[in-house]
mmCIF file of C-alpha atoms in Angstrom:
data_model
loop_
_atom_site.group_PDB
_atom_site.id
_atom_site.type_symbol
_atom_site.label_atom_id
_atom_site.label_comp_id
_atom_site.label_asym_id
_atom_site.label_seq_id
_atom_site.Cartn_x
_atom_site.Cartn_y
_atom_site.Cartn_z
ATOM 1 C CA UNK R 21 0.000 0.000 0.000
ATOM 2 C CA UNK R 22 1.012 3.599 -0.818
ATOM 3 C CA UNK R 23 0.577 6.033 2.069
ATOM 4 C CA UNK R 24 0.745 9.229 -0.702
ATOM 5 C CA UNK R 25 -1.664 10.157 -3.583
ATOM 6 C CA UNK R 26 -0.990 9.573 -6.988
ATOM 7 C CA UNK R 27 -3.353 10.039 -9.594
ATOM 8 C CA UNK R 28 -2.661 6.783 -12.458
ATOM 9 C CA UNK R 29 -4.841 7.261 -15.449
ATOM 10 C CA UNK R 30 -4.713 4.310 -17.720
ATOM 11 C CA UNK R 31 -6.014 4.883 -21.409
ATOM 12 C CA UNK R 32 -6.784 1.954 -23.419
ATOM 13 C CA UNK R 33 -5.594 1.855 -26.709
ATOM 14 C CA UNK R 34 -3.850 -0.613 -29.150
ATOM 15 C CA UNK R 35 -1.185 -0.456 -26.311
ATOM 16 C CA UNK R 36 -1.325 0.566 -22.669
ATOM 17 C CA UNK R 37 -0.430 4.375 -21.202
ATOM 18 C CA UNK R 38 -0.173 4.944 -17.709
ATOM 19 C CA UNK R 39 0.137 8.385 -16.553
ATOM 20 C CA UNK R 40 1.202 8.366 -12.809
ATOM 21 C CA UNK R 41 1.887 11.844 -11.440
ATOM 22 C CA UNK R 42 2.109 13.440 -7.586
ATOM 23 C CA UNK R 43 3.989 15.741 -5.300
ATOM 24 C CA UNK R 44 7.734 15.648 -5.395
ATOM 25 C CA UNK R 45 9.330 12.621 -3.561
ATOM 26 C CA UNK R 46 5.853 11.283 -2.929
ATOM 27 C CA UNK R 47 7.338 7.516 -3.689
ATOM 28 C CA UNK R 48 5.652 7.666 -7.693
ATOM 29 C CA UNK R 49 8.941 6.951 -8.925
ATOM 30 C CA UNK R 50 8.720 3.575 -6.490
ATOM 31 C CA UNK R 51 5.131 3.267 -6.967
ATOM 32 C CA UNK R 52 5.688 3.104 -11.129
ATOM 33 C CA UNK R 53 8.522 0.896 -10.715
ATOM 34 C CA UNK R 54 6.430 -1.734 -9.029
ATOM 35 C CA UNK R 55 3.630 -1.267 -12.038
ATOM 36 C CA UNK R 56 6.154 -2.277 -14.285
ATOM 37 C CA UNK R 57 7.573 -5.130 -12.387
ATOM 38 C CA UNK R 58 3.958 -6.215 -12.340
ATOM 39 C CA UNK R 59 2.856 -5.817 -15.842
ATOM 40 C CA UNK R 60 5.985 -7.045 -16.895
ATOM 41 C CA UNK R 61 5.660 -10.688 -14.632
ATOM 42 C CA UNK R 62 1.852 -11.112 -16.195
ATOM 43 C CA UNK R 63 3.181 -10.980 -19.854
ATOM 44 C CA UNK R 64 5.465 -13.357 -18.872
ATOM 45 C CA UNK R 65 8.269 -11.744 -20.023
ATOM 46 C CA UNK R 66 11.969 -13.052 -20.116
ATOM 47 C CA UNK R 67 13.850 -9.878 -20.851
ATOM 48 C CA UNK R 68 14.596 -6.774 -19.270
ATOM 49 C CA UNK R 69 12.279 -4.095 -18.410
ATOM 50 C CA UNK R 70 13.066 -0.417 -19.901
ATOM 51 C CA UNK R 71 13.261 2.086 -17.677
ATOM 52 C CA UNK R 72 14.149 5.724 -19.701
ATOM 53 C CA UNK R 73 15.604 8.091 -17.417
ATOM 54 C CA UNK R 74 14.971 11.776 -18.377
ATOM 55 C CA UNK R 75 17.486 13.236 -15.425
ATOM 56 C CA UNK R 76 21.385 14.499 -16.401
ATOM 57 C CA UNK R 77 24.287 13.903 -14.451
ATOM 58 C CA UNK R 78 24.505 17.263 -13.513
ATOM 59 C CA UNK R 79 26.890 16.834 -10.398
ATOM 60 C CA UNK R 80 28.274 14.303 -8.082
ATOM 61 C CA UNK R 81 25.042 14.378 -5.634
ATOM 62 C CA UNK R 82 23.167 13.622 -8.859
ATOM 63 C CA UNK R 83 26.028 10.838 -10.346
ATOM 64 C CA UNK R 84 25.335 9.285 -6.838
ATOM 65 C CA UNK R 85 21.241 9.646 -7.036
ATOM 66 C CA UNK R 86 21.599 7.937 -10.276
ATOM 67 C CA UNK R 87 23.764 5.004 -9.352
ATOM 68 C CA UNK R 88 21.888 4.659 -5.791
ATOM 69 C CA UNK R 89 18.329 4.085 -8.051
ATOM 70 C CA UNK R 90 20.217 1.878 -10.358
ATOM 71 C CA UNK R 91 21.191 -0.410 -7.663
ATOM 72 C CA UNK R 92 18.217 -0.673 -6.122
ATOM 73 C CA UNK R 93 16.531 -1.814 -9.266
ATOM 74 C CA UNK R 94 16.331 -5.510 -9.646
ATOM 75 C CA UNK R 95 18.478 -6.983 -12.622
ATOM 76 C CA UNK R 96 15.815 -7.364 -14.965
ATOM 77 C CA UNK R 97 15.787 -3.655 -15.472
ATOM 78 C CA UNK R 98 17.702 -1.894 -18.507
ATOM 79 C CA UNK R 99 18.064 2.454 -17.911
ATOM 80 C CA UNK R 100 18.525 3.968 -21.034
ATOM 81 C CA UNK R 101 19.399 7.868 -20.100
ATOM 82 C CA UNK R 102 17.455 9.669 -22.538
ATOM 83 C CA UNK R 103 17.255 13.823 -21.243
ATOM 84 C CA UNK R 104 16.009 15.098 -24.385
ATOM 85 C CA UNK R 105 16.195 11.592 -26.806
ATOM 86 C CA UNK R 106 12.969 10.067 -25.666
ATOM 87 C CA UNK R 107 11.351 9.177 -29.349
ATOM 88 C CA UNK R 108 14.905 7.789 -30.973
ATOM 89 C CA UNK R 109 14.490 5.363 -27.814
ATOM 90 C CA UNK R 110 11.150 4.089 -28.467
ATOM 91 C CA UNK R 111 11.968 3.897 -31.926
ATOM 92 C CA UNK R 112 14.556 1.175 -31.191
ATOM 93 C CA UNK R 113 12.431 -0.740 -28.651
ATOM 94 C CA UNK R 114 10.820 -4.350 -29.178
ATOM 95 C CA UNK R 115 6.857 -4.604 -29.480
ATOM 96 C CA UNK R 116 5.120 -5.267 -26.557
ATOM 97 C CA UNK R 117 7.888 -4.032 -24.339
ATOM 98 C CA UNK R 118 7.341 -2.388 -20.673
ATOM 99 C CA UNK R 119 8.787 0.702 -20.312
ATOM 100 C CA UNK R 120 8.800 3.105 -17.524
ATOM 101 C CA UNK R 121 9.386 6.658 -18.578
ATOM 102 C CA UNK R 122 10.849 9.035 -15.356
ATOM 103 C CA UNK R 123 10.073 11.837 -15.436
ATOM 104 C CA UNK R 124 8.229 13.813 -18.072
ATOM 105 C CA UNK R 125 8.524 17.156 -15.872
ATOM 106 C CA UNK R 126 12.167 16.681 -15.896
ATOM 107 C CA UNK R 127 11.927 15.889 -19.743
ATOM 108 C CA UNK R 128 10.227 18.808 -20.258
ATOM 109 C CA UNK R 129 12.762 21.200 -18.318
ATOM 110 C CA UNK R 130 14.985 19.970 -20.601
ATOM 111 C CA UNK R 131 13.442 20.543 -23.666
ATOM 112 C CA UNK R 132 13.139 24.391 -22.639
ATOM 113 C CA UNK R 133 16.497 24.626 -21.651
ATOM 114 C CA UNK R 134 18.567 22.966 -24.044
ATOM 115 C CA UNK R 135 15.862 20.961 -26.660
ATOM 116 C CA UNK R 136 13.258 22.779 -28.751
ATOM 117 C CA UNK R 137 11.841 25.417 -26.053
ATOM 118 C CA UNK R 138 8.478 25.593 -28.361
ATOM 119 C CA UNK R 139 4.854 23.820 -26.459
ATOM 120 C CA UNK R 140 3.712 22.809 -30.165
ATOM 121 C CA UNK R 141 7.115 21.159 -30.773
ATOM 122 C CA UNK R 142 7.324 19.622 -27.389
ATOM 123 C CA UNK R 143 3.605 18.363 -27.993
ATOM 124 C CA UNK R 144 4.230 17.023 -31.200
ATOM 125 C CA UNK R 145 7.090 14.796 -29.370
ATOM 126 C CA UNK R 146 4.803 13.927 -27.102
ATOM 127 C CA UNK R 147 2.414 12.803 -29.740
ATOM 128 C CA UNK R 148 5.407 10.630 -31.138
ATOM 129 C CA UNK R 149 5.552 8.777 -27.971
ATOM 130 C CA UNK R 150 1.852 8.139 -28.223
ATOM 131 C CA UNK R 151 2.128 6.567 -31.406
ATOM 132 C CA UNK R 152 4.824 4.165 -31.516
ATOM 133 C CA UNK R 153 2.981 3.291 -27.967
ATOM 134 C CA UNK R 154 0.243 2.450 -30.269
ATOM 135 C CA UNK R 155 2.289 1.230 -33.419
ATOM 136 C CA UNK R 156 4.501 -1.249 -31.206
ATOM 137 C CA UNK R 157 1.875 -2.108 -28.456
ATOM 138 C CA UNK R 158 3.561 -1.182 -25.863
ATOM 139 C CA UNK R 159 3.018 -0.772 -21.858
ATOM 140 C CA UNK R 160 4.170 2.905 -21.271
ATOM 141 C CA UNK R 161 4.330 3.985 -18.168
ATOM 142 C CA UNK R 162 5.052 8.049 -17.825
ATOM 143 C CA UNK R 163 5.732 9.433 -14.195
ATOM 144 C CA UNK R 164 5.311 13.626 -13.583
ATOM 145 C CA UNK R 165 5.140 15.917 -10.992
ATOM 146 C CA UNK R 166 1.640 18.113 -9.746
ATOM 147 C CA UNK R 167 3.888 21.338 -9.732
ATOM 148 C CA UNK R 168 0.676 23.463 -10.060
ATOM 149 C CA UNK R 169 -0.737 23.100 -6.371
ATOM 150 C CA UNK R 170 0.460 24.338 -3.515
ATOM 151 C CA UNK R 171 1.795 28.348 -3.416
ATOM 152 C CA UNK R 172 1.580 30.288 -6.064
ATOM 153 C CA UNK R 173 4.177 32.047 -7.696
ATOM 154 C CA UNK R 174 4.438 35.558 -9.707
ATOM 155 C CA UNK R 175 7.352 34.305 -11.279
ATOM 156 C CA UNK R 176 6.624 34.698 -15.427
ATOM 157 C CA UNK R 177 8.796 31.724 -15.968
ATOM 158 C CA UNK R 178 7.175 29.237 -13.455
ATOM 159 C CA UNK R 179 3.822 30.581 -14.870
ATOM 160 C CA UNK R 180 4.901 29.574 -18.469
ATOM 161 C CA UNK R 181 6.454 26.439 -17.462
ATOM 162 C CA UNK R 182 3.706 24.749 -15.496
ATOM 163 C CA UNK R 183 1.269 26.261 -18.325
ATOM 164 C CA UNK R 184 3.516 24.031 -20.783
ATOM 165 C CA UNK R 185 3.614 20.798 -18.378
ATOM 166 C CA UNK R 186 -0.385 20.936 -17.893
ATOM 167 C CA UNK R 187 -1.013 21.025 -22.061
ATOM 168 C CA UNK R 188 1.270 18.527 -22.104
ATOM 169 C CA UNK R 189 -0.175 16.190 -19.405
ATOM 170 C CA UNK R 190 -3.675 17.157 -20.991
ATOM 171 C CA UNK R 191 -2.323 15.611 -24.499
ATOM 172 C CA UNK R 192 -1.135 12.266 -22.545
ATOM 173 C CA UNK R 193 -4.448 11.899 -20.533
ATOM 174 C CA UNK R 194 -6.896 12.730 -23.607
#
């Protein structure tokens, strides 16, 4: 049992999309991991499970973060580090794979920082993700952060960023 909230919306399609978001370290990351574990063990699957990590090694506390999740990971699980790469790695993936992707509010950080800054270019990626979901039947599992509740801020940048995240959780849950 999870002692947090965490909203999972699950939209049927060819394939499977889980959305699982919540507060900051509200165990979602956990609580998605153990998803996968579990979808994965019903197909009755013999490889590894895909787990697509949208974080950079920014600095050592983050290098140890990393390698501190890694290891707690059972073997089964394969971490491709994808911060801005997301579609070329679900264009090399298997059908009927289960993939964890953590986390889309990191993912889209880095698209406005380094990537293409634009919300209809960081929807249309979006909408790639949704369709080789759907091409390749897979189990997709996206994590992201509620940054919207809580105090409010009359920062224009925070405004435009969490505008950005919501059209773009609005496009995964539709």
């Amino acid at each position: 049992k999870q002692l947090f909230t965490t909203n999972v919306t699950q939209l049927e399609r060819q394939a499977m999309l889980t959305f699982i978001s919540g507060g900051a370290r509200s165990g979602k990351s956990s609580f998605a991991e153990n998803y996968a574990l579990e979808l994965f063990k019903k197909a009755g699957r013999n490889e590894t499970l895909l787990y697509i990590a949208t974080a950079e090694r920014t600095d050592r506390e983050m290098e140890n973060r990393i390698a501190r999740h890694i290891v707690e990971r059972e073997s089964i699980w394969d971490t491709i580090e994808a911060p801005l790469e997301v579609t070329r790695v679900l264009q090399t993936v298997k059908e009927q794979e289960v993939i964890l992707l953590d986390c889309l509010t990191v993912w889209i950080n880095n698209m406005l920082y380094k990537g293409k800054p634009d919300i209809e270019l960081i929807l249309e990626e979006v909408s790639k993700w949704i369709k080789l979901a759907d091409d390749k039947q897979l189990q997709l599992i996206i994590v992201s952060n509620d940054v919207n509740e809580g105090i409010q801020s009359d920062n224009l940048f925070i405004h435009e960023y969490i505008y950005k995240l919501q059209k773009v959780h609005s496009l995964v849950t539709s």
